[in-house]
XYZ file of C-alpha atoms in Angstrom:
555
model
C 163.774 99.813 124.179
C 163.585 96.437 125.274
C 161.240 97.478 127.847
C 159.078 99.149 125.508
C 158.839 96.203 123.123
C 158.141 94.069 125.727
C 154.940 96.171 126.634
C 154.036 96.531 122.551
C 153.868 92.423 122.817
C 151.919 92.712 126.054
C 149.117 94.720 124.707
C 148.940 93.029 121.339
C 148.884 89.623 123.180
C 146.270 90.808 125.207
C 143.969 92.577 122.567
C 144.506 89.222 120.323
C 143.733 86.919 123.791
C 140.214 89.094 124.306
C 139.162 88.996 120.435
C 139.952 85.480 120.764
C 137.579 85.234 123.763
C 135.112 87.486 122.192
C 134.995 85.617 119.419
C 134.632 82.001 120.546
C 131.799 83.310 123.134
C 130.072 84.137 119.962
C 130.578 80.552 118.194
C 129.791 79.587 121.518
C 126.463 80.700 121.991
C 125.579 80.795 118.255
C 125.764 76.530 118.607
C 124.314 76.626 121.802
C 121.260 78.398 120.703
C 121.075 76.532 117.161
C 120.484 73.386 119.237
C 118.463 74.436 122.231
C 116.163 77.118 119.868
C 113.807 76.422 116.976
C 114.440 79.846 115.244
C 117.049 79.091 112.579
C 114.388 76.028 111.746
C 111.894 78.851 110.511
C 111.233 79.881 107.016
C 113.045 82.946 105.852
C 113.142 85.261 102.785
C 116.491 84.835 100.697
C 119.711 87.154 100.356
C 119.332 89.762 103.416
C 121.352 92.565 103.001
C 124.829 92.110 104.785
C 124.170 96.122 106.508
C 120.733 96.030 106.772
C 119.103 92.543 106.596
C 115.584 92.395 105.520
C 114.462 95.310 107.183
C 115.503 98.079 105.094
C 113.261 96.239 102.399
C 110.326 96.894 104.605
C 111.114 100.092 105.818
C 111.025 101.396 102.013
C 108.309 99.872 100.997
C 104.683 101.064 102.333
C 104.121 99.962 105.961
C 103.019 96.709 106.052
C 103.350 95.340 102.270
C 106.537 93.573 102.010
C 105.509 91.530 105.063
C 102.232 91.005 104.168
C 103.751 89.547 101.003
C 106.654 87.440 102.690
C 103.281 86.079 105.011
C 101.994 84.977 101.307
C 104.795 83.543 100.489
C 106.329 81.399 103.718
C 102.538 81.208 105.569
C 101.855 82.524 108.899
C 105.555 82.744 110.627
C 108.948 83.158 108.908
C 111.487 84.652 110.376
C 113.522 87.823 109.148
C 117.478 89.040 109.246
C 117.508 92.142 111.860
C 119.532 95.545 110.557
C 123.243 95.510 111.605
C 123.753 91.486 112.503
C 121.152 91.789 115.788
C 119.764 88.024 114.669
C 117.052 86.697 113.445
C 113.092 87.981 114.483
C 110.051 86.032 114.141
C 107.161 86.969 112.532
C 103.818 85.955 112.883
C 100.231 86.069 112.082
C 99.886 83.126 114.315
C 96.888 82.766 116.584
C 98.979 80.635 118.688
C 101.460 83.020 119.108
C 99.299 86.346 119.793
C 97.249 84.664 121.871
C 100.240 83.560 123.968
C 102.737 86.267 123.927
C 100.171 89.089 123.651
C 97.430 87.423 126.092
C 98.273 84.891 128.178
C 101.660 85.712 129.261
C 102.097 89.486 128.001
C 104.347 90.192 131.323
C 107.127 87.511 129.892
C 107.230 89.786 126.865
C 108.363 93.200 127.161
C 108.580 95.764 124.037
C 111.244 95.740 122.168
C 114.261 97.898 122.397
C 112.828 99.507 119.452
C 109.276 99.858 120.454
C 109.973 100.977 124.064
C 112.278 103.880 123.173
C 110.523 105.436 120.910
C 107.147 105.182 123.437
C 109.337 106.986 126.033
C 110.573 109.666 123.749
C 106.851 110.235 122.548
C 104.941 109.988 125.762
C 107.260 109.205 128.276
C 106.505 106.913 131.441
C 102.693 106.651 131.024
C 100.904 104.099 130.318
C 101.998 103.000 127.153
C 105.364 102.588 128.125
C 104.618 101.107 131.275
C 105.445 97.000 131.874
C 105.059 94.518 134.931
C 103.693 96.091 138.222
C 103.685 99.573 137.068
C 101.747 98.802 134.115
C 99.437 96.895 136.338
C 99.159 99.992 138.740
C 98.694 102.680 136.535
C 95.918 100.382 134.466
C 93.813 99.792 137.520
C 93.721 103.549 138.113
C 92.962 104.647 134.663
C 90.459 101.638 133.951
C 87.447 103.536 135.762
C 88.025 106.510 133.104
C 86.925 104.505 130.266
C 84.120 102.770 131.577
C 81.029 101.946 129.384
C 78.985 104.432 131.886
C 81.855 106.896 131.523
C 82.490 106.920 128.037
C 78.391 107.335 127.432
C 78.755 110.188 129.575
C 81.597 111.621 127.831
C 79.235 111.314 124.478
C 77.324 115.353 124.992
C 80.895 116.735 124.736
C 82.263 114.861 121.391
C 78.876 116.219 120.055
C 79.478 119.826 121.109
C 83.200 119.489 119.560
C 81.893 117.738 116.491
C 79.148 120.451 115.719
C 81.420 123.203 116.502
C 84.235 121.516 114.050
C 81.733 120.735 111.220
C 80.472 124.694 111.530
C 84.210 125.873 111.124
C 85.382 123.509 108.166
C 81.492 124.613 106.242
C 82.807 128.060 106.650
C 85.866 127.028 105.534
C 84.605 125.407 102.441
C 81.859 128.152 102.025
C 85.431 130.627 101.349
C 86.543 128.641 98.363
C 85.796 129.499 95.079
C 82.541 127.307 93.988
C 82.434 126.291 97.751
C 84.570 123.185 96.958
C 88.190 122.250 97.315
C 91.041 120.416 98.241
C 91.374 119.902 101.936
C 93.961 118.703 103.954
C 91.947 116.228 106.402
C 94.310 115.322 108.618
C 95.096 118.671 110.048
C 91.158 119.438 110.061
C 90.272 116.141 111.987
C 93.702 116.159 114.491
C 92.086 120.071 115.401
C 88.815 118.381 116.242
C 89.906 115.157 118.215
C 92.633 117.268 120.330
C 89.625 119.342 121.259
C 87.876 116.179 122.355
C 90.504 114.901 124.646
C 91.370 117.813 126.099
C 87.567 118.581 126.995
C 86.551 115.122 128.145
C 90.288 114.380 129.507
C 91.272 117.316 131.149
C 88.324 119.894 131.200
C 90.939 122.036 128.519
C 90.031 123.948 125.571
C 92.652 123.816 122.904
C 89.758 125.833 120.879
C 89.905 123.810 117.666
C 93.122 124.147 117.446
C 93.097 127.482 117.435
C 95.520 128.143 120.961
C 98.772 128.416 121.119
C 99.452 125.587 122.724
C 97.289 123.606 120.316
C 98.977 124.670 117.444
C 102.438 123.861 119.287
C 101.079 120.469 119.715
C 99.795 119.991 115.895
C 102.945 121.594 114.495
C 105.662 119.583 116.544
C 103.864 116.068 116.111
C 103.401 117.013 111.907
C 107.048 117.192 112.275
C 108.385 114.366 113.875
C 106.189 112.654 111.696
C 107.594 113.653 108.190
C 110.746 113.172 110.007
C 109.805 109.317 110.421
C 109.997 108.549 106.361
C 113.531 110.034 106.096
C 115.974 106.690 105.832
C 117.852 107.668 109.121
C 114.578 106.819 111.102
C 115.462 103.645 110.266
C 119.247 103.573 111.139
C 117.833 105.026 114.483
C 115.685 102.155 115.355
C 118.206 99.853 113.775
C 120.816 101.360 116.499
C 118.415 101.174 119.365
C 117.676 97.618 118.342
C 121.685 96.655 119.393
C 122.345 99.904 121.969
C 119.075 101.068 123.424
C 121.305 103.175 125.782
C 121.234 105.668 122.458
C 117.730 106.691 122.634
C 118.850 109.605 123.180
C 121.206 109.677 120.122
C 121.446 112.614 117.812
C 119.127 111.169 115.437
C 116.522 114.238 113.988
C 113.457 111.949 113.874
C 114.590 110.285 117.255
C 115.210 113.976 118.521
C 112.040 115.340 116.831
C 110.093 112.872 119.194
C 111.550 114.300 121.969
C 110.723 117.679 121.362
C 107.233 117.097 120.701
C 106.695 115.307 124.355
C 108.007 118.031 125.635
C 106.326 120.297 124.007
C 102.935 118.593 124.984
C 104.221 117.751 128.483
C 105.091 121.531 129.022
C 101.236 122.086 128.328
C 100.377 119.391 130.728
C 102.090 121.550 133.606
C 99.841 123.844 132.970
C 96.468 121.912 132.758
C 97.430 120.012 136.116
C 98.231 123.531 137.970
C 95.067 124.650 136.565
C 92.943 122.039 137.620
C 94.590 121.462 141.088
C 93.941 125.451 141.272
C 90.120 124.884 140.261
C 89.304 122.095 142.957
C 91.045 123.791 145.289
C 88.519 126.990 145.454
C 86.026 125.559 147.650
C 88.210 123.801 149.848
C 90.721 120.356 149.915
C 91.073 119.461 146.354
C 92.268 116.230 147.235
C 89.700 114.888 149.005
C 87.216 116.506 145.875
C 88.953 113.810 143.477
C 88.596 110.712 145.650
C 85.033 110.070 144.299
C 85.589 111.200 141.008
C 85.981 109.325 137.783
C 87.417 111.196 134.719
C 90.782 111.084 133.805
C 92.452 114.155 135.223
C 90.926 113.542 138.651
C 91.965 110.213 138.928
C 95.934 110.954 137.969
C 95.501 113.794 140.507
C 94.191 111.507 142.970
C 97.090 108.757 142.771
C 99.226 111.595 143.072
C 98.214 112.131 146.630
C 98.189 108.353 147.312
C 101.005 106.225 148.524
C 102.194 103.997 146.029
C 100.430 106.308 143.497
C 102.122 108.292 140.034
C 104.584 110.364 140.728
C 104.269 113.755 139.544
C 106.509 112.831 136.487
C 104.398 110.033 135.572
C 100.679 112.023 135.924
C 102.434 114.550 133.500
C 103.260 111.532 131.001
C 100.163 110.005 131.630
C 98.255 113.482 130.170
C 100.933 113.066 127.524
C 99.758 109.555 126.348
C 96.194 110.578 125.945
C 97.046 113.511 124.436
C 98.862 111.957 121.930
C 97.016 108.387 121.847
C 93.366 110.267 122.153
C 93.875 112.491 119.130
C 96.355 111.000 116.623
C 94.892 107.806 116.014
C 91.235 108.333 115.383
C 92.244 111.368 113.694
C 93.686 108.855 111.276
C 91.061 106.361 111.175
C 88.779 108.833 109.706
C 90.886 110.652 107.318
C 92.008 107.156 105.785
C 88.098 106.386 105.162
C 87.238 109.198 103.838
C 90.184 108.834 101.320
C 88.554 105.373 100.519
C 85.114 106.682 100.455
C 85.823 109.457 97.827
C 86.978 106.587 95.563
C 83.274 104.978 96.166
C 80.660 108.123 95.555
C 77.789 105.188 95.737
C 79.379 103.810 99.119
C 78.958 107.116 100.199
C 75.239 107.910 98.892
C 74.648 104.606 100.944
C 76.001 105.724 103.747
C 74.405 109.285 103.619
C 71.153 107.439 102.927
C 71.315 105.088 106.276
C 71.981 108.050 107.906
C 69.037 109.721 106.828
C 66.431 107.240 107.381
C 67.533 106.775 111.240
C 66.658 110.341 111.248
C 63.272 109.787 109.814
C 62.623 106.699 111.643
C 63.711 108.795 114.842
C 61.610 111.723 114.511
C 64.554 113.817 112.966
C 66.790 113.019 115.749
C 70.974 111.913 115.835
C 71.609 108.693 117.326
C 72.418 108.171 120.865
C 75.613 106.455 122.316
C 74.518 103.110 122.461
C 72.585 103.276 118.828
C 76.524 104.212 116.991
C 78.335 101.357 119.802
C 75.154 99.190 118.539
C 76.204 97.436 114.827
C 72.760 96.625 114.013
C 71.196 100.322 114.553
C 73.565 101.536 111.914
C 75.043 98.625 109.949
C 76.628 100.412 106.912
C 77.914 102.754 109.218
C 79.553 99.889 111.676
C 81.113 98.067 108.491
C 82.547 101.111 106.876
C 84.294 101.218 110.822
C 85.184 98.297 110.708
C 86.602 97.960 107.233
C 89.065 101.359 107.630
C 90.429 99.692 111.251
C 91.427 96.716 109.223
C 93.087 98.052 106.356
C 94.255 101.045 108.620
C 95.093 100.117 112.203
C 96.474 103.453 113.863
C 99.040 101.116 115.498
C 100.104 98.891 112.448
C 103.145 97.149 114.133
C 104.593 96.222 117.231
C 107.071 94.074 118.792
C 108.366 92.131 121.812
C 111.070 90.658 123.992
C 110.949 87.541 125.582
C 112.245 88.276 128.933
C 113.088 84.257 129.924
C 113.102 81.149 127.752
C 109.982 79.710 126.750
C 108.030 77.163 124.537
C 105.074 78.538 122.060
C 102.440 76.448 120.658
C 101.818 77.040 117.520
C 98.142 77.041 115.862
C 99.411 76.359 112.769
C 102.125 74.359 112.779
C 105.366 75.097 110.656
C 107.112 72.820 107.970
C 110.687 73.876 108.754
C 113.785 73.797 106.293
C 114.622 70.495 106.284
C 110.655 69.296 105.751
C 109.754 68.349 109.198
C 106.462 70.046 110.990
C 106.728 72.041 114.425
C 104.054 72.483 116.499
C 105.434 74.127 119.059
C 108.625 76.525 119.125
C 111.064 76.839 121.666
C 112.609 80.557 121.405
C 115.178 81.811 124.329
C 115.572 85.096 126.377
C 115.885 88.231 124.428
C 114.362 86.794 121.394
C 112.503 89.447 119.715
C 108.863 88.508 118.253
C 107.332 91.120 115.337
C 103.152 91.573 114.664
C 102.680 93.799 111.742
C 99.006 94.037 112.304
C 98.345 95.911 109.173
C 99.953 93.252 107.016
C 98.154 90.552 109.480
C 94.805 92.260 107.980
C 96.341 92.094 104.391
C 96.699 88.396 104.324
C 94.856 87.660 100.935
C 94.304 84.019 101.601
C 92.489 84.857 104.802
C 90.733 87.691 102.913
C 89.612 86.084 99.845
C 92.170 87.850 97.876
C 91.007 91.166 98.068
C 92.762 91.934 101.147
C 93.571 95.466 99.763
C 90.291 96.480 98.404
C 88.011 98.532 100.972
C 84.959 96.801 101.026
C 82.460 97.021 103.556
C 79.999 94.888 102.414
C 82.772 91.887 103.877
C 81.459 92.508 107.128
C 77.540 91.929 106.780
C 76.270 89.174 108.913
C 75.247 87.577 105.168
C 78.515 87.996 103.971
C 80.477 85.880 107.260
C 81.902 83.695 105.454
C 84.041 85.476 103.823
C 85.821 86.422 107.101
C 89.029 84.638 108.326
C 87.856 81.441 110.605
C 87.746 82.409 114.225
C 90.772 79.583 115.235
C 93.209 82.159 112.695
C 91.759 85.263 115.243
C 93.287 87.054 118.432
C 90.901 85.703 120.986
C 91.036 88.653 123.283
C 91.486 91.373 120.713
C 88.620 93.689 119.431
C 86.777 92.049 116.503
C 89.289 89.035 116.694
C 92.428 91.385 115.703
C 94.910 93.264 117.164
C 93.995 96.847 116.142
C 93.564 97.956 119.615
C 96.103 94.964 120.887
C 94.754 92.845 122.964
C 94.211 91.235 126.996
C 95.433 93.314 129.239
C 96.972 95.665 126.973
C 94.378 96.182 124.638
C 93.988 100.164 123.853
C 92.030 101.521 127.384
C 90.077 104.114 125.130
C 88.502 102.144 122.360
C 85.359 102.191 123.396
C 86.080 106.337 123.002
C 87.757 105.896 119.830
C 84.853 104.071 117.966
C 82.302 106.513 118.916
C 84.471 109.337 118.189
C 85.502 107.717 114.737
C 81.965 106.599 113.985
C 80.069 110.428 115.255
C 82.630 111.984 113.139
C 81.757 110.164 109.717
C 78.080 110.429 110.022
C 78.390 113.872 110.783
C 80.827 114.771 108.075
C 79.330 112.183 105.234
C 76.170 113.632 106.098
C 77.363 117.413 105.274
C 79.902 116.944 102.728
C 80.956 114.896 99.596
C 84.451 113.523 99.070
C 85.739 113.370 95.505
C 88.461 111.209 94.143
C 91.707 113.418 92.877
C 93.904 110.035 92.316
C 95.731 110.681 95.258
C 97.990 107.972 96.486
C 99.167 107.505 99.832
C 102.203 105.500 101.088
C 102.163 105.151 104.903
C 105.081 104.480 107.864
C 104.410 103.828 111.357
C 106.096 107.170 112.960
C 104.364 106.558 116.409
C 101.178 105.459 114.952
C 100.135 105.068 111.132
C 101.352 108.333 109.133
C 100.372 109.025 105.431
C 102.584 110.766 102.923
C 101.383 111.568 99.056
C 103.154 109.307 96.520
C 105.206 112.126 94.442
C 104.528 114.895 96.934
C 106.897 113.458 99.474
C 108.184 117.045 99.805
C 105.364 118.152 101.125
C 105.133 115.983 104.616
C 102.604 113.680 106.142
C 98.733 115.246 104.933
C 95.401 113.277 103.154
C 94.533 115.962 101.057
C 90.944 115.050 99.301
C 88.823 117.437 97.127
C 85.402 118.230 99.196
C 82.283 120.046 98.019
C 78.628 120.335 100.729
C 76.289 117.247 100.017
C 73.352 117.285 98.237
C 70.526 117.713 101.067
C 68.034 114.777 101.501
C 64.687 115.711 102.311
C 64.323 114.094 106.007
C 60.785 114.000 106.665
């Protein structure tokens, strides 16, 4: 008995002696980081949740808002309480800050243990998951894909897939009663720009999204989507943000990812085999693909390289532009039409520039360079560039600092106590937030109609009223971060503008949009997903009454 007591005491005194050690490692650090860090010095919003800090009260809210308000209220960087005690994050709207984390040293900042995750689960190792050298690597093989010269030669195939999708969603319409409607745009315009990437990408026809492997593709990602609303996609990335090791947790919207990569990276087997099997007809495929410059030629050819993707990686990397070339601008255009139907002049405007290039060009549709030109169709460009700032397909992301480091600040930061920082010293595993969408929703830098869509903002007459170039991302498209920016900015947006601006001429041109009162609220669930306000039931959709256009006379 004595024995046994004796061992009782042992383990007790040794389960106090580690708390004890636990513990004053944690007061330990906790000072030594309140004196060697500027982060508890930041402005913060009041009474975080003890569970769920402040995030949980901008995960309910639409994506974007509450921190677009918080940027209102404690200027452009506060810092935030994480979900289950992991610290305090910054956020920022910060030139200073993008500029350096996201530009000029974007290999000291690695995504988060949220952002990361949920990449690899979506698209696996591609691309967009990829940091450091492999990033580098794979970047420098893809670049050539996307080149000015290639994407203008990519432009005779987004026609053919446009045409062919307008025909099928007239004949559509055409079955209604009254040939008008309520249509659900997003799963017309993901059908058209899954067509486009497969063509262009992979010479693959996912016939409108008619295949089976198309509709696979459509179904699974609808899903994983709704999924992302649901509260526990939030205790997911809360979890991941403290034990990344459960990625692979039995989460439904974590697991609902999973399946859908799969899913698409099933398909990809199958496209790779297939074009492997094509080149390889009239001889060495391999040494076909050395010269060549479109994307599934140059995966196949770094998979036949030393150093090059394994075969793994080319499978993720059809994965990430199957996913990254048909989700997003799908998006972009389904959010603007939403805003057009509100604005039946806006779009008798737009129908009417539209229209006049024709007459002016002998009854012809512009060429690549006249819809990449903003001056050949200016309406046209602003409408563009009005939906990617109110609606960035990617409207958040995060990072890690992967060593300590010093930030300069471009607008320097009056801290609790009243003194000003111009520079903030942050340590190793410090995580760094960039809502973009709510960095677009600043009022003061939008003279306070941040949330109104209004084109007309973007006219060369109308400059002043855009944010001063010094508040800007320097190496981001347009000055913001809606395609990232440096090294990492999006490797298709070249692509993604002339899909997203071929797609509204052609479909403002042929139909009309009419406001129902539909309101959206949106999450990021990989990119920007929209979900009806009292129709949650229903699942991620932009449904918006359509009728044909009233015909011009062109000549």
């Amino acid at each position: 008995m004595t024995s046994a007591l004796s061992t009782t005491i042992s383990i007790s005194t040794l389960l106090s002696t580690g708390l004890g050690i636990y513990i004053t490692s944690r007061v330990a650090k906790y000072l030594y980081d309140y004196y060697t860090t500027d982060v508890h010095k930041i402005p913060s919003p009041p009474r975080p949740s003890w569970v769920w800090g402040h995030e949980m009260a901008g995960f309910i809210r639409s994506c974007g808002m509450q921190y677009r308000d918080w940027f209102d209220q404690y200027g452009t960087t506060y810092r935030y309480k994480a979900a289950l005690g992991a610290g305090d994050i910054i956020c920022t709207a910060d030139a200073g800050i993008i500029n350096h984390v996201l530009t000029k040293n974007l290999y000291d900042y690695e995504k988060s243990a949220i952002v990361r995750p949920i990449a690899e689960r979506l698209v696996g190792h591609g691309l967009v998951w990829a940091e450091g050298d492999a990033h580098k690597l794979q970047r420098s093989l893809l670049n050539p894909a996307f080149s000015v010269e290639n994407v203008r030669n990519m432009a005779p195939t987004v026609v053919e897939c446009t045409e062919r999708y307008i025909t099928a969603l007239e004949n559509h319409l055409l079955s209604l009663p009254g040939a008008t409607g309520v249509v659900d745009v997003q799963e017309w315009t993901a059908k058209l720009t899954l067509d486009i990437i497969g063509r262009i990408g992979f010479g693959h026809d996912f016939m409108l999204g008619q295949s089976p492997e198309a509709q696979r593709i459509l179904e699974g990602w609808k899903n994983q989507a709704t999924m992302g609303f649901d509260k526990s996609a939030m205790l997911g990335m809360a979890l991941l943000r403290l034990f990344p090791a459960l990625s692979s947790a039995p989460v439904a919207a974590l697991k609902a990812q999973e399946e859908t990569r799969e899913t698409i990276k099933s398909i990809a087997r199958g496209i790779v085999q297939e074009a492997r099997n094509n080149l390889a007809d009239d001889g060495d495929w391999g040494a076909k693909v050395k010269g060549a410059t479109d994307i599934i030629s140059l995966l196949l050819r770094s998979s036949v390289t030393d150093n090059g993707l394994t075969e793994d990686e080319l499978l993720d990397n059809i994965v990430t532009f199957v996913v990254a070339g048909h989700e997003t601008t799908s998006g972009t255009v389904n959010y603007t039409l939403l805003e057009l139907a509100k604005q039946p002049e806006l779009q008798t405007q737009l129908r009417r520039e539209l229209s006049e290039f024709r007459k002016a060009h002998g009854g012809r549709e512009p060429t690549y360079e006249e819809y990449m030109n903003g001056n050949k169709l200016p309406l046209l460009d602003a409408v563009t560039k009005e939906a990617l700032r109110m609606y960035p397909a990617a409207p958040q992301t995060e990072r890690v600092a992967v060593k300590d480091d010093v930030i300069p600040l471009r607008n320097p930061i009056t801290t609790t106590d009243g003194k000003v920082m111009t520079e903030l010293r942050i340590k190793k595993g410090q995580s760094i937030f960039f809502p973009v969408l709510a960095i677009n929703r600043i009022n003061s830098r939008w003279t306070n109609d941040a949330d109104v869509f209004r084109p007309s903002r973007w006219f060369p007459e109308n400059a002043h009223e855009l944010p001063d170039k010094s508040q800007l991302a320097s190496a981001g498209w347009n000055g913001s971060l809606v395609f990232s920016a440096g090294a990492r900015l999006c490797i298709g947006y070249r692509l993604a503008l002339y899909e997203t601006k071929i797609l509204m001429a052609s479909m403002i041109r042929r139909f009309a949009f009419h406001d129902d009162g539909v309101k959206l609220e949106f999450k990021q669930v990989g990119s920007l997903q929209p979900r009806v306000i009292g129709r949650e039931s229903e699942g991620v959709q932009v449904p918006i009454r359509m009728s044909f256009a009233e015909e011009e006379d062109e000549f």
